[in-house]
Coordinates of C-alpha atoms in Angstrom, one line a residue:
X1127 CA 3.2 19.2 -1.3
X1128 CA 5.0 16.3 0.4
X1129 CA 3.1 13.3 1.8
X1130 CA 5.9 13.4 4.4
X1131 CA 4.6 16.8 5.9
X1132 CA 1.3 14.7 7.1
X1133 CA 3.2 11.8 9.4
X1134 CA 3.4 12.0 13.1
X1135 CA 4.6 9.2 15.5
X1136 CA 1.9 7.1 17.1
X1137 CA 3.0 4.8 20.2
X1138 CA 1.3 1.5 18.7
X1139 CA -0.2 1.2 22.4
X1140 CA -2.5 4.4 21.5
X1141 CA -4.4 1.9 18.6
X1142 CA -8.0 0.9 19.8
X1143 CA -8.2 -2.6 20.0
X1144 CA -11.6 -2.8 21.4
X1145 CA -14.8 -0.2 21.6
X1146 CA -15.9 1.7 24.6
X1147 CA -19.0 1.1 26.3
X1148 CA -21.5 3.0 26.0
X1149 CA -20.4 4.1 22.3
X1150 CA -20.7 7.9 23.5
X1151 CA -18.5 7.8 26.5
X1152 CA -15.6 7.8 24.0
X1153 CA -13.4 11.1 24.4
X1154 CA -13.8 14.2 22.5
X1155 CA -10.8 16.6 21.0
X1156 CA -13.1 19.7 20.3
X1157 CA -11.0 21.9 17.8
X1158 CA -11.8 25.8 17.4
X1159 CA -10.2 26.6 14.1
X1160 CA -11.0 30.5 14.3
X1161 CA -8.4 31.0 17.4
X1162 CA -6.2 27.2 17.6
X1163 CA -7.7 26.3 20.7
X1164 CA -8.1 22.7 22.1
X1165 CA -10.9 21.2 24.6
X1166 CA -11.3 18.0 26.0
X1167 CA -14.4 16.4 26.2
X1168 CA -16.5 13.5 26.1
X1169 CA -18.9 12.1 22.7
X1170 CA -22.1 12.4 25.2
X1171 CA -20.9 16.3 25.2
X1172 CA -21.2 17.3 21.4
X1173 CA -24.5 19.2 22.1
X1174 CA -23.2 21.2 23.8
X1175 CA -21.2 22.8 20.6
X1176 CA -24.8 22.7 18.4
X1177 CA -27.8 24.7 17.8
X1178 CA -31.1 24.4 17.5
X1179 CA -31.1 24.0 13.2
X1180 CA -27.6 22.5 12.6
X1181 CA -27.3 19.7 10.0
X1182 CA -25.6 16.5 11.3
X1183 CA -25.1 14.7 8.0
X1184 CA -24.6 10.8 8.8
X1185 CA -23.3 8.2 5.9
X1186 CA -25.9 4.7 6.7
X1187 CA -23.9 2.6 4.7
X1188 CA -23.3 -0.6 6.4
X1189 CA -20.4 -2.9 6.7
X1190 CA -21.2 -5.9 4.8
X1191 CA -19.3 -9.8 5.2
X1192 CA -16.6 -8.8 2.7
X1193 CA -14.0 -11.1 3.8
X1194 CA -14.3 -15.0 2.1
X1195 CA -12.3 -18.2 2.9
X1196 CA -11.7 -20.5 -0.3
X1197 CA -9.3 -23.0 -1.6
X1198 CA -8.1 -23.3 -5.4
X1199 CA -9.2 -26.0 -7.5
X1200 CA -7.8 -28.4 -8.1
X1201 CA -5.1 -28.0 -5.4
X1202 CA -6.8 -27.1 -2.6
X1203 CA -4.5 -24.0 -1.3
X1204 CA -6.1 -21.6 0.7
X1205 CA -6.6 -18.3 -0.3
X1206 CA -8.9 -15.3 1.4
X1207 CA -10.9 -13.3 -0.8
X1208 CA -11.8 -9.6 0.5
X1209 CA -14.6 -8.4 -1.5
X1210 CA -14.3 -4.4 -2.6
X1211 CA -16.7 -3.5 -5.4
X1212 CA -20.1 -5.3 -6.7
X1213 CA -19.7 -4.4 -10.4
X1214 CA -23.0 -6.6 -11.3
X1215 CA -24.6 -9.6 -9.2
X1216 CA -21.8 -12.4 -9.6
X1217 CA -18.7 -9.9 -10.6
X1218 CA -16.9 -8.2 -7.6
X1219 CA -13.4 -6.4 -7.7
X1220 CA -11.5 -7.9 -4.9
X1221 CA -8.5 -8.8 -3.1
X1222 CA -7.2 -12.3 -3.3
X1223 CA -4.9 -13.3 -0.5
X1224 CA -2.3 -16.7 -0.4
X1225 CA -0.5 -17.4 -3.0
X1226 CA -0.7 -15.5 -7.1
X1227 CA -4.1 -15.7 -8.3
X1228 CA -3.5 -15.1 -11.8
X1229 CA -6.7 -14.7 -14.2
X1230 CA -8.1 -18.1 -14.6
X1231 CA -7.9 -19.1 -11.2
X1232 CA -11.2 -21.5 -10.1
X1233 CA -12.2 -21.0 -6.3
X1234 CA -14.2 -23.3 -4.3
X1235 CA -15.6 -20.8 -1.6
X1236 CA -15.6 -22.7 2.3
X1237 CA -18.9 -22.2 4.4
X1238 CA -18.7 -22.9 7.8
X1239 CA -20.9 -25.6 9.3
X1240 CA -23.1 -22.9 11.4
X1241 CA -24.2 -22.2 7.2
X1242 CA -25.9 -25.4 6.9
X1243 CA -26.0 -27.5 3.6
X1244 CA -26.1 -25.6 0.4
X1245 CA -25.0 -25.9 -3.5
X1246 CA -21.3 -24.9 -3.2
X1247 CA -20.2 -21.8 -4.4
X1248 CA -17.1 -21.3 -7.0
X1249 CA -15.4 -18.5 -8.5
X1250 CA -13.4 -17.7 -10.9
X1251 CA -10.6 -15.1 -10.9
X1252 CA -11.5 -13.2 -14.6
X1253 CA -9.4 -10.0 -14.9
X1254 CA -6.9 -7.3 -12.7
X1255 CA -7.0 -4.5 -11.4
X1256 CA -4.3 -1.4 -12.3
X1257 CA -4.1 -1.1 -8.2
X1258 CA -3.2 -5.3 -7.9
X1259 CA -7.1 -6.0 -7.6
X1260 CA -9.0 -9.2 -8.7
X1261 CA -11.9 -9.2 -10.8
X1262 CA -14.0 -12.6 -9.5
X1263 CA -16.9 -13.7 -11.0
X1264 CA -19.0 -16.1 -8.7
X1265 CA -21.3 -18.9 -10.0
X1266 CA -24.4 -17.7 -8.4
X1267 CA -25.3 -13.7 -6.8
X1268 CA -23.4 -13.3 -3.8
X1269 CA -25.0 -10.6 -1.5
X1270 CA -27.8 -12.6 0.1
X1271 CA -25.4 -15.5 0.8
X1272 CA -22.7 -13.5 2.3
X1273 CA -24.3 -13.1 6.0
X1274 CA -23.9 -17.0 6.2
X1275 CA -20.4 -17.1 4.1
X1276 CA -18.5 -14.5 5.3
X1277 CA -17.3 -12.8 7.7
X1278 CA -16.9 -8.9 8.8
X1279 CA -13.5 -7.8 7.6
X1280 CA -11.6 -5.6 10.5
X1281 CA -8.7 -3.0 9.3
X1282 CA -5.5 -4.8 9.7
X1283 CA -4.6 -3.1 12.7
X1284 CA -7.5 -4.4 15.3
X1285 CA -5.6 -8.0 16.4
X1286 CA -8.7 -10.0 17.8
X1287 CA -12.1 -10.0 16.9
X1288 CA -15.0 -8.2 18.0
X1289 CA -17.4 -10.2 20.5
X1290 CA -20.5 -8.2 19.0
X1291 CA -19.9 -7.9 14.9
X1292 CA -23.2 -5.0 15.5
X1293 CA -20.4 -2.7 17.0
X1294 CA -18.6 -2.7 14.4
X1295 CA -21.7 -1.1 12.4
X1296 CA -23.2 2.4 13.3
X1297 CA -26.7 2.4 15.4
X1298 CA -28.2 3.9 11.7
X1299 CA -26.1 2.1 9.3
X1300 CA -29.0 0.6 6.8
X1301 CA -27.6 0.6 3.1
X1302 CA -24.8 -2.6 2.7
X1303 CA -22.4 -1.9 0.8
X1304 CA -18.9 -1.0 2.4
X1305 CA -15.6 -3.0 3.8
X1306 CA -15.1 -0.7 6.7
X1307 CA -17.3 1.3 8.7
X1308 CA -17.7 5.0 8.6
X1309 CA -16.3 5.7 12.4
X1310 CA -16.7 8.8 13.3
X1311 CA -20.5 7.7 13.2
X1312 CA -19.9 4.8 15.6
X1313 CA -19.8 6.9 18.7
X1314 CA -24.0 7.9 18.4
X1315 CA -26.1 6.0 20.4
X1316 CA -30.2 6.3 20.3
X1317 CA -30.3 8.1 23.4
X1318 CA -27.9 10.8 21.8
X1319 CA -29.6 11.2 19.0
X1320 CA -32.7 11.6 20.5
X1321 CA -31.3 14.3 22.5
X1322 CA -29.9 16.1 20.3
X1323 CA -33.5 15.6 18.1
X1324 CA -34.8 17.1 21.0
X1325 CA -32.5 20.0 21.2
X1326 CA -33.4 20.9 17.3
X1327 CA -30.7 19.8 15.4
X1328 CA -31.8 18.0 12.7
X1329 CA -30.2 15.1 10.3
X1330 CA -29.8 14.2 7.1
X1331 CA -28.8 10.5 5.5
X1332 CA -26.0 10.1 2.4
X1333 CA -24.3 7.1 1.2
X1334 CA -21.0 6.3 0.4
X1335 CA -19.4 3.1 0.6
X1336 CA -16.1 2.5 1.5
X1337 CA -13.0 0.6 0.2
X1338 CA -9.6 0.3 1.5
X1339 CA -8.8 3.5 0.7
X1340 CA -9.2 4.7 4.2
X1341 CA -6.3 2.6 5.6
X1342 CA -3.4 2.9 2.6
X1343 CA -1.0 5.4 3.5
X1344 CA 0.1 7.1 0.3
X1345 CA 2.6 6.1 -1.5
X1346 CA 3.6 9.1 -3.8
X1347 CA 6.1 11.9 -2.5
X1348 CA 4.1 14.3 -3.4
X1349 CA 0.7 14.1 -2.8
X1350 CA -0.6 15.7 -5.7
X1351 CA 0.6 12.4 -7.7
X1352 CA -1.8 10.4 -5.7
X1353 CA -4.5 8.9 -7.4
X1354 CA -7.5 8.7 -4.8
X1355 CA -9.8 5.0 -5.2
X1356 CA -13.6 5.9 -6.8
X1357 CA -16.2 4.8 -4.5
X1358 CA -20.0 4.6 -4.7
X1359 CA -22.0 7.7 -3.0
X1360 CA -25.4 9.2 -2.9
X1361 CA -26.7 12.1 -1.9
X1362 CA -31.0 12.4 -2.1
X1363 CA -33.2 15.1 -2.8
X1364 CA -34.5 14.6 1.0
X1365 CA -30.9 15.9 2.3
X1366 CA -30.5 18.3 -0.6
X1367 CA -33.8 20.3 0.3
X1368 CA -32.8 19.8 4.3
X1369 CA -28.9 21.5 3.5
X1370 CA -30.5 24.3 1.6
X1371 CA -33.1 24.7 4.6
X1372 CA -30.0 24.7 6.8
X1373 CA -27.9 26.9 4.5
X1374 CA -31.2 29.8 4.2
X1375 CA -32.0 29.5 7.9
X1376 CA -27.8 30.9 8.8
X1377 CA -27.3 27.1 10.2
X1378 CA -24.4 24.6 10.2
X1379 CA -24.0 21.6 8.0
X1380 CA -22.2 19.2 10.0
X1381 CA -20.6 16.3 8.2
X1382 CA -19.9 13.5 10.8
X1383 CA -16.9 11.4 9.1
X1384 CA -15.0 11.9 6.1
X1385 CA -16.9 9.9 3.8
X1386 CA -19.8 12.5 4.4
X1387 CA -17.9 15.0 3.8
X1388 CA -16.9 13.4 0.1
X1389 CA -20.5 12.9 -0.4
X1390 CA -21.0 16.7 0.5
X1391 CA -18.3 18.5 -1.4
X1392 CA -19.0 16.1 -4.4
X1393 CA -22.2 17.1 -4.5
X1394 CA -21.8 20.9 -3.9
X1395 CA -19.2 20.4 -7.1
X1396 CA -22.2 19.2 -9.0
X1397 CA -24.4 21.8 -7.9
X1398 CA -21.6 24.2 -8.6
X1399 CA -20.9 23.1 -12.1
X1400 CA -24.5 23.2 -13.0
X1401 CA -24.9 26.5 -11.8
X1402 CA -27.7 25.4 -9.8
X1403 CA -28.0 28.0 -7.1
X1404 CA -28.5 25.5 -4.5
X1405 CA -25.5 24.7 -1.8
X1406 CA -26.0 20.8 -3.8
X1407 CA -27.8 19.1 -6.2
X1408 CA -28.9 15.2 -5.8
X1409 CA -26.1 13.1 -6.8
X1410 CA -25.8 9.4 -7.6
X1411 CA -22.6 8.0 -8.7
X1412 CA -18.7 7.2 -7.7
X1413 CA -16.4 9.6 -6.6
X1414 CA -12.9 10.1 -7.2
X1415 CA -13.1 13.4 -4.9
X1416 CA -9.4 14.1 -3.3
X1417 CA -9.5 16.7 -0.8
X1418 CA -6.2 18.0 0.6
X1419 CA -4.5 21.2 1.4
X1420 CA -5.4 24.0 -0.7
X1421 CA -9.2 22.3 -1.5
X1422 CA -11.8 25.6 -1.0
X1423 CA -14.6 24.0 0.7
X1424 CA -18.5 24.2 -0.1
X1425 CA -20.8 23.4 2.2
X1426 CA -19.1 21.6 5.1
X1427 CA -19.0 24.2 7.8
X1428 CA -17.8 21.8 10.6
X1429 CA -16.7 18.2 11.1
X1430 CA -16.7 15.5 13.1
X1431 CA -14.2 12.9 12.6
X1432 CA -11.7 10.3 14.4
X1433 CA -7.7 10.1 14.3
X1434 CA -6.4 8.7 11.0
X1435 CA -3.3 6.9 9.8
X1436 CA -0.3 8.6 9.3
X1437 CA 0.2 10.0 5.5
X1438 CA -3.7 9.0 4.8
X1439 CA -5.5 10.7 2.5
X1440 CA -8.1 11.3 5.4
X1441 CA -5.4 12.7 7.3
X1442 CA -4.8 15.3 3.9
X1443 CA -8.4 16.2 4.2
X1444 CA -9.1 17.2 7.9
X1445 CA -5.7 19.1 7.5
X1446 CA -7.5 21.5 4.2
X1447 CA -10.6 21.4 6.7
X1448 CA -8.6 23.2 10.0
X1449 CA -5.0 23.5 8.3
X1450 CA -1.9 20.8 8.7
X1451 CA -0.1 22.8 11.3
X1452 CA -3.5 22.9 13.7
X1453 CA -4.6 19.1 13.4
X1454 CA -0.6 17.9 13.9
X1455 CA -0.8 20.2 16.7
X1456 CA -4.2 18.9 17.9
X1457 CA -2.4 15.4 17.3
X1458 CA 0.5 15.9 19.0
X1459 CA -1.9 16.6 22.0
X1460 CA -3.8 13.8 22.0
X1461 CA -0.7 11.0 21.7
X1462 CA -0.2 13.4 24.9
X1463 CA -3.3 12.9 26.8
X1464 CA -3.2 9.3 25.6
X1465 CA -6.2 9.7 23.0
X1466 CA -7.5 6.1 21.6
X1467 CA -6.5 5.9 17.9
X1468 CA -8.2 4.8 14.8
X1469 CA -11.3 3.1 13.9
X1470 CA -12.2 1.7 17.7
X1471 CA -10.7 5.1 19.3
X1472 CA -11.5 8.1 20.2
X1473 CA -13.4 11.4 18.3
X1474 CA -12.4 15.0 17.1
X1475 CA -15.3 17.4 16.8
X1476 CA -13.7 20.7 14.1
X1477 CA -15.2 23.9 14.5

Protein backbone atom coordinates (compact mmCIF):
# COMPACT_ATOMS: atom_id res chain seq x y z
CA UNK A 1 0.00 0.00 0.00
CA UNK A 2 1.35 3.47 -0.85
CA UNK A 3 1.44 6.31 1.67
CA UNK A 4 0.63 8.44 -1.36
CA UNK A 5 -3.01 6.87 -1.60
CA UNK A 6 -3.72 8.77 2.01
CA UNK A 7 -2.85 12.66 0.80
CA UNK A 8 -5.47 15.14 -0.10
CA UNK A 9 -4.96 19.01 -0.60
CA UNK A 10 -5.78 21.18 2.35
CA UNK A 11 -6.11 25.12 1.63
CA UNK A 12 -3.70 26.13 4.71
CA UNK A 13 -6.63 28.74 5.52
CA UNK A 14 -8.85 25.47 6.60
CA UNK A 15 -6.02 24.96 9.70
CA UNK A 16 -7.50 25.95 13.20
CA UNK A 17 -5.57 28.53 14.60
CA UNK A 18 -7.70 29.15 17.57
CA UNK A 19 -10.63 27.05 19.50
CA UNK A 20 -14.30 27.58 19.39
CA UNK A 21 -16.21 28.80 22.12
CA UNK A 22 -18.10 26.89 23.84
CA UNK A 23 -15.87 23.74 23.01
CA UNK A 24 -19.17 21.86 21.75
CA UNK A 25 -20.31 24.31 19.25
CA UNK A 26 -17.53 22.94 17.03
CA UNK A 27 -19.02 21.18 13.74
CA UNK A 28 -19.69 17.70 13.31
CA UNK A 29 -19.07 15.41 9.95
CA UNK A 30 -21.33 12.42 11.08
CA UNK A 31 -20.20 9.45 8.85
CA UNK A 32 -22.52 6.26 8.18
CA UNK A 33 -20.27 3.63 7.04
CA UNK A 34 -23.06 0.91 6.34
CA UNK A 35 -24.47 3.12 3.22
CA UNK A 36 -21.51 6.22 2.54
CA UNK A 37 -23.67 8.82 3.68
CA UNK A 38 -22.55 12.26 5.16
CA UNK A 39 -24.40 14.65 7.84
CA UNK A 40 -23.59 17.86 9.05
CA UNK A 41 -23.89 18.65 12.42
CA UNK A 42 -22.83 20.36 15.42
CA UNK A 43 -20.51 18.62 18.67
CA UNK A 44 -23.57 19.70 21.09
CA UNK A 45 -25.58 17.05 18.63
CA UNK A 46 -23.58 13.72 19.16
CA UNK A 47 -26.50 12.37 21.43
CA UNK A 48 -28.41 12.34 19.28
CA UNK A 49 -26.43 9.26 17.38
CA UNK A 50 -26.18 7.26 21.04
CA UNK A 51 -28.17 5.04 23.15
CA UNK A 52 -28.93 4.53 26.37
CA UNK A 53 -25.72 1.85 27.31
CA UNK A 54 -23.10 3.01 24.68
CA UNK A 55 -19.43 3.20 25.93
CA UNK A 56 -17.73 6.60 25.27
CA UNK A 57 -14.14 5.66 26.03
CA UNK A 58 -12.13 8.94 26.81
CA UNK A 59 -8.02 8.99 27.07
CA UNK A 60 -7.39 11.60 30.55
CA UNK A 61 -4.01 11.95 29.82
CA UNK A 62 -2.97 15.47 30.10
CA UNK A 63 -0.69 17.73 28.19
CA UNK A 64 2.18 18.40 30.36
CA UNK A 65 5.00 21.67 29.91
CA UNK A 66 7.16 19.63 27.55
CA UNK A 67 8.78 22.43 25.80
CA UNK A 68 12.16 23.91 27.76
CA UNK A 69 14.34 27.01 26.90
CA UNK A 70 18.22 26.49 27.76
CA UNK A 71 21.58 27.70 26.66
CA UNK A 72 24.83 25.34 26.35
CA UNK A 73 27.54 25.68 28.71
CA UNK A 74 29.99 27.19 28.36
CA UNK A 75 28.87 29.14 25.23
CA UNK A 76 25.70 30.19 26.01
CA UNK A 77 23.78 29.25 22.56
CA UNK A 78 20.29 28.72 22.79
CA UNK A 79 18.75 25.64 22.31
CA UNK A 80 14.87 24.43 22.97
CA UNK A 81 14.48 21.14 24.51
CA UNK A 82 10.94 19.31 23.82
CA UNK A 83 10.55 16.67 26.25
CA UNK A 84 9.02 13.18 24.75
CA UNK A 85 9.49 10.28 27.14
CA UNK A 86 10.16 10.12 31.14
CA UNK A 87 12.44 6.98 31.13
CA UNK A 88 13.10 7.44 35.08
CA UNK A 89 12.95 10.83 37.22
CA UNK A 90 16.02 12.88 35.73
CA UNK A 91 16.27 10.89 32.16
CA UNK A 92 13.83 11.96 29.41
CA UNK A 93 14.07 11.15 25.50
CA UNK A 94 13.76 14.47 23.85
CA UNK A 95 14.16 16.78 21.09
CA UNK A 96 16.98 19.25 21.27
CA UNK A 97 16.49 22.24 18.98
CA UNK A 98 19.49 25.09 17.83
CA UNK A 99 22.34 23.97 16.85
CA UNK A 100 23.96 19.83 17.07
CA UNK A 101 23.73 18.61 20.47
CA UNK A 102 25.95 15.76 20.31
CA UNK A 103 26.20 13.44 23.50
CA UNK A 104 28.03 15.33 26.06
CA UNK A 105 26.34 18.40 25.67
CA UNK A 106 25.88 20.39 29.35
CA UNK A 107 22.52 22.55 29.47
CA UNK A 108 21.76 25.30 31.75
CA UNK A 109 17.89 25.21 31.67
CA UNK A 110 16.31 29.25 31.68
CA UNK A 111 13.28 29.92 34.15
CA UNK A 112 11.46 32.78 33.60
CA UNK A 113 11.35 35.44 36.33
CA UNK A 114 7.37 34.72 37.06
CA UNK A 115 9.42 31.15 38.54
CA UNK A 116 10.96 32.91 41.33
CA UNK A 117 14.48 32.08 42.66
CA UNK A 118 15.59 28.50 42.66
CA UNK A 119 18.82 26.12 42.40
CA UNK A 120 19.41 26.18 38.70
CA UNK A 121 18.74 23.34 36.74
CA UNK A 122 21.41 21.63 34.17
CA UNK A 123 21.28 18.83 31.88
CA UNK A 124 23.24 16.90 30.12
CA UNK A 125 22.71 15.40 26.70
CA UNK A 126 23.78 11.36 27.44
CA UNK A 127 22.80 9.22 24.38
CA UNK A 128 20.52 9.24 20.75
CA UNK A 129 17.91 8.17 19.63
CA UNK A 130 17.54 5.70 16.21
CA UNK A 131 14.67 8.41 15.23
CA UNK A 132 17.30 11.72 15.80
CA UNK A 133 16.13 11.87 19.58
CA UNK A 134 18.14 13.09 22.74
CA UNK A 135 18.55 11.19 25.78
CA UNK A 136 18.88 14.19 28.61
CA UNK A 137 19.59 13.46 31.96
CA UNK A 138 18.70 16.52 34.30
CA UNK A 139 20.41 17.20 37.67
CA UNK A 140 17.42 17.09 39.76
CA UNK A 141 13.52 15.28 38.95
CA UNK A 142 11.93 17.31 36.49
CA UNK A 143 8.06 16.77 36.60
CA UNK A 144 7.12 18.85 39.66
CA UNK A 145 9.32 21.82 38.38
CA UNK A 146 8.07 21.77 34.91
CA UNK A 147 4.66 23.86 35.60
CA UNK A 148 7.03 26.81 36.60
CA UNK A 149 9.83 25.90 33.74
CA UNK A 150 8.15 25.13 30.83
CA UNK A 151 5.80 25.84 28.71
CA UNK A 152 2.82 23.96 26.81
CA UNK A 153 4.25 22.75 23.48
CA UNK A 154 1.58 23.55 20.43
CA UNK A 155 1.89 21.31 17.04
CA UNK A 156 3.91 23.28 14.68
CA UNK A 157 1.17 24.30 12.76
CA UNK A 158 -0.93 26.65 15.42
CA UNK A 159 1.16 30.17 14.81
CA UNK A 160 0.28 32.14 18.07
CA UNK A 161 -0.36 31.08 21.42
CA UNK A 162 -3.26 30.13 23.21
CA UNK A 163 -4.67 32.88 25.67
CA UNK A 164 -6.02 30.09 28.08
CA UNK A 165 -3.19 27.02 28.15
CA UNK A 166 -6.54 24.92 29.99
CA UNK A 167 -7.97 24.74 26.32
CA UNK A 168 -5.51 23.20 25.17
CA UNK A 169 -6.29 20.26 27.77
CA UNK A 170 -9.63 18.23 27.75
CA UNK A 171 -12.32 19.18 30.62
CA UNK A 172 -11.30 15.35 32.10
CA UNK A 173 -7.61 15.24 31.20
CA UNK A 174 -6.08 14.15 34.85
CA UNK A 175 -2.98 11.79 34.18
CA UNK A 176 0.27 14.10 32.84
CA UNK A 177 2.01 12.64 30.73
CA UNK A 178 1.72 13.61 26.93
CA UNK A 179 3.20 16.44 24.32
CA UNK A 180 -0.06 16.91 22.53
CA UNK A 181 -3.52 16.60 23.50
CA UNK A 182 -5.85 13.91 22.64
CA UNK A 183 -8.36 16.26 20.37
CA UNK A 184 -11.10 14.61 19.46
CA UNK A 185 -11.82 14.82 23.36
CA UNK A 186 -11.44 18.64 23.43
CA UNK A 187 -14.83 19.33 22.04
CA UNK A 188 -16.78 17.83 25.66
CA UNK A 189 -17.81 20.21 27.88
CA UNK A 190 -19.44 19.37 31.54
CA UNK A 191 -22.71 20.29 30.47
CA UNK A 192 -22.42 17.59 27.63
CA UNK A 193 -21.35 15.07 29.46
CA UNK A 194 -23.83 15.44 31.95
CA UNK A 195 -26.33 15.16 29.36
CA UNK A 196 -25.37 12.55 27.74
CA UNK A 197 -24.89 10.84 31.63
CA UNK A 198 -28.27 11.61 31.85
CA UNK A 199 -29.37 10.00 28.62
CA UNK A 200 -27.51 6.56 29.81
CA UNK A 201 -24.52 6.42 28.00
CA UNK A 202 -21.92 5.60 30.21
CA UNK A 203 -17.91 6.23 30.13
CA UNK A 204 -15.00 4.72 30.68
CA UNK A 205 -11.25 6.31 31.31
CA UNK A 206 -7.76 4.80 29.44
CA UNK A 207 -4.45 6.30 29.15
CA UNK A 208 -2.20 6.85 26.56
CA UNK A 209 0.22 9.39 26.24
CA UNK A 210 1.17 10.93 23.22
CA UNK A 211 4.45 11.78 21.32
CA UNK A 212 5.04 13.43 18.06
CA UNK A 213 3.86 10.69 16.30
CA UNK A 214 0.56 12.26 15.67
CA UNK A 215 1.90 15.10 13.54
CA UNK A 216 4.89 13.26 11.31
CA UNK A 217 3.62 12.41 8.03
CA UNK A 218 5.22 9.13 6.92
CA UNK A 219 7.97 8.99 5.29
CA UNK A 220 8.09 5.41 3.74
CA UNK A 221 6.44 4.66 0.22
CA UNK A 222 4.87 2.13 1.40
CA UNK A 223 3.33 2.21 4.41
CA UNK A 224 3.89 -1.14 5.51
CA UNK A 225 7.68 -0.06 5.98
CA UNK A 226 6.64 2.36 8.56
CA UNK A 227 7.75 1.95 11.90
CA UNK A 228 4.95 3.44 14.23
CA UNK A 229 6.67 5.44 17.69
CA UNK A 230 5.78 3.13 21.11
CA UNK A 231 3.95 5.16 23.52
CA UNK A 232 2.77 4.52 27.19
CA UNK A 233 -1.05 3.37 27.54
CA UNK A 234 -3.35 1.86 30.14
CA UNK A 235 -6.31 0.30 30.16
CA UNK A 236 -7.91 -0.68 33.96
CA UNK A 237 -9.91 -3.36 35.16
CA UNK A 238 -12.68 -0.54 35.95
CA UNK A 239 -13.09 -0.01 31.94
CA UNK A 240 -12.37 -3.70 31.16
CA UNK A 241 -15.41 -4.92 33.34
CA UNK A 242 -17.54 -1.66 31.87
CA UNK A 243 -16.62 -2.89 27.89
CA UNK A 244 -17.65 -6.40 28.63
CA UNK A 245 -20.94 -4.93 30.36
CA UNK A 246 -21.31 -2.90 27.19
CA UNK A 247 -20.27 -5.81 24.83
CA UNK A 248 -23.05 -8.51 26.89
CA UNK A 249 -25.80 -5.87 27.08
CA UNK A 250 -25.66 -5.61 22.51
CA UNK A 251 -24.09 -1.87 23.23
CA UNK A 252 -21.50 0.25 21.42
CA UNK A 253 -17.97 0.90 22.49
CA UNK A 254 -17.27 4.25 21.38
CA UNK A 255 -13.60 5.28 21.23
CA UNK A 256 -13.45 9.13 21.17
CA UNK A 257 -9.89 9.86 19.43
CA UNK A 258 -7.37 7.71 18.05
CA UNK A 259 -5.28 7.23 20.93
CA UNK A 260 -8.33 5.44 22.53
CA UNK A 261 -8.79 3.49 20.06
CA UNK A 262 -4.85 2.18 20.30
CA UNK A 263 -5.51 1.72 23.85
CA UNK A 264 -8.70 -0.43 22.81
CA UNK A 265 -7.43 -2.58 20.04
CA UNK A 266 -4.14 -3.19 22.05
CA UNK A 267 -5.89 -4.34 24.68
CA UNK A 268 -8.45 -6.55 22.81
CA UNK A 269 -4.98 -8.15 21.19
CA UNK A 270 -4.04 -8.95 24.71
CA UNK A 271 -7.15 -10.36 25.58
CA UNK A 272 -7.17 -12.11 22.25
CA UNK A 273 -3.80 -13.68 22.69
CA UNK A 274 -4.55 -14.95 26.04
CA UNK A 275 -7.60 -16.48 25.06
CA UNK A 276 -9.35 -14.67 27.63
CA UNK A 277 -12.92 -14.73 26.56
CA UNK A 278 -13.38 -11.19 27.42
CA UNK A 279 -13.67 -8.33 24.48
CA UNK A 280 -10.02 -7.06 26.69
CA UNK A 281 -7.96 -7.75 29.42
CA UNK A 282 -6.25 -4.90 31.69
CA UNK A 283 -3.24 -3.72 30.04
CA UNK A 284 -0.32 -1.63 31.24
CA UNK A 285 2.53 -0.95 28.97
CA UNK A 286 3.76 0.83 25.55
CA UNK A 287 2.39 0.23 22.34
CA UNK A 288 3.78 -0.05 19.08
CA UNK A 289 0.02 -0.76 17.70
CA UNK A 290 -0.11 0.44 13.79
CA UNK A 291 -3.48 0.36 12.48
CA UNK A 292 -4.04 0.87 8.77
CA UNK A 293 -5.91 -0.65 5.93
CA UNK A 294 -6.53 -4.18 6.07
CA UNK A 295 -6.31 -4.10 10.40
CA UNK A 296 -9.67 -6.44 11.46
CA UNK A 297 -10.88 -4.47 14.31
CA UNK A 298 -11.92 -5.76 18.00
CA UNK A 299 -13.85 -3.92 20.01
CA UNK A 300 -14.14 -0.43 18.57
CA UNK A 301 -17.62 -0.34 17.06
CA UNK A 302 -17.61 3.44 16.34
CA UNK A 303 -15.34 6.53 16.47
CA UNK A 304 -15.05 9.83 17.12
CA UNK A 305 -12.17 11.62 15.83
CA UNK A 306 -10.90 15.09 14.21
CA UNK A 307 -9.26 15.75 10.64
CA UNK A 308 -5.64 14.54 10.49
CA UNK A 309 -2.53 15.44 8.45
CA UNK A 310 -2.14 14.33 5.19
CA UNK A 311 -0.14 10.78 4.88
CA UNK A 312 -0.51 10.47 8.94
CA UNK A 313 -0.60 7.40 10.42
CA UNK A 314 -3.96 8.63 12.07
CA UNK A 315 -5.11 9.32 8.78
CA UNK A 316 -4.12 5.21 7.92
CA UNK A 317 -6.24 4.33 10.83
CA UNK A 318 -9.74 6.05 10.48
CA UNK A 319 -9.34 4.92 6.69
CA UNK A 320 -9.18 0.74 8.07
CA UNK A 321 -12.03 2.03 10.54
CA UNK A 322 -14.68 3.38 7.45
CA UNK A 323 -12.31 2.49 4.37
CA UNK A 324 -9.82 5.17 2.45
CA UNK A 325 -12.20 5.79 -0.38
CA UNK A 326 -15.18 6.94 2.26
CA UNK A 327 -13.04 9.23 4.70
CA UNK A 328 -11.16 11.02 1.39
CA UNK A 329 -14.55 11.32 0.24
CA UNK A 330 -15.88 12.57 3.60
CA UNK A 331 -12.68 14.86 3.31
CA UNK A 332 -13.01 16.12 0.18
CA UNK A 333 -16.43 17.39 1.63
CA UNK A 334 -15.41 19.03 4.34
CA UNK A 335 -12.38 21.19 2.58
CA UNK A 336 -15.86 21.89 0.75
CA UNK A 337 -18.02 23.11 3.42
CA UNK A 338 -14.96 24.86 4.84
CA UNK A 339 -14.51 22.24 7.86
CA UNK A 340 -11.84 23.64 10.61
CA UNK A 341 -8.75 21.32 10.41
CA UNK A 342 -6.52 19.71 12.85
CA UNK A 343 -5.98 19.84 16.46
CA UNK A 344 -8.13 23.32 17.16
CA UNK A 345 -10.80 22.27 14.26
CA UNK A 346 -13.56 20.63 13.82
CA UNK A 347 -14.96 16.79 14.65
CA UNK A 348 -15.96 13.59 12.66
CA UNK A 349 -18.32 11.25 14.53
CA UNK A 350 -17.87 7.33 12.35
CA UNK A 351 -20.72 5.09 12.51
Amino acid sequence: MKTAEFDYQLPPELIAQTPVEPRDASRLLVVHRADGSLEHRHFRDLGEYLNPGDLLVLNESRVIPARLQARKVPTGGRVEILLLTRHDPCTWEALVGGRRARTGTRLRIEASPAAGPREPLEAEVVGETPSGGRLIRFSAAVDDLLDALGEVPLPPYIHNPLADRERYQTVYARVRGSVAAPTAGLHFTPRLMEALQAQGVRFALVTLHIGLETFRPVQEERVEEHVIHREWCRLDEAAALAIAETRTAGRRVVAVGTTSVRVLETAAAQAEAQGAGEPVVPFEGWTGLFIYPGYRFRVVDAMVTNFHLPRSTLLMLVSAFAGRELILRAYEEAVRRRYRFYSLGDAMLIL
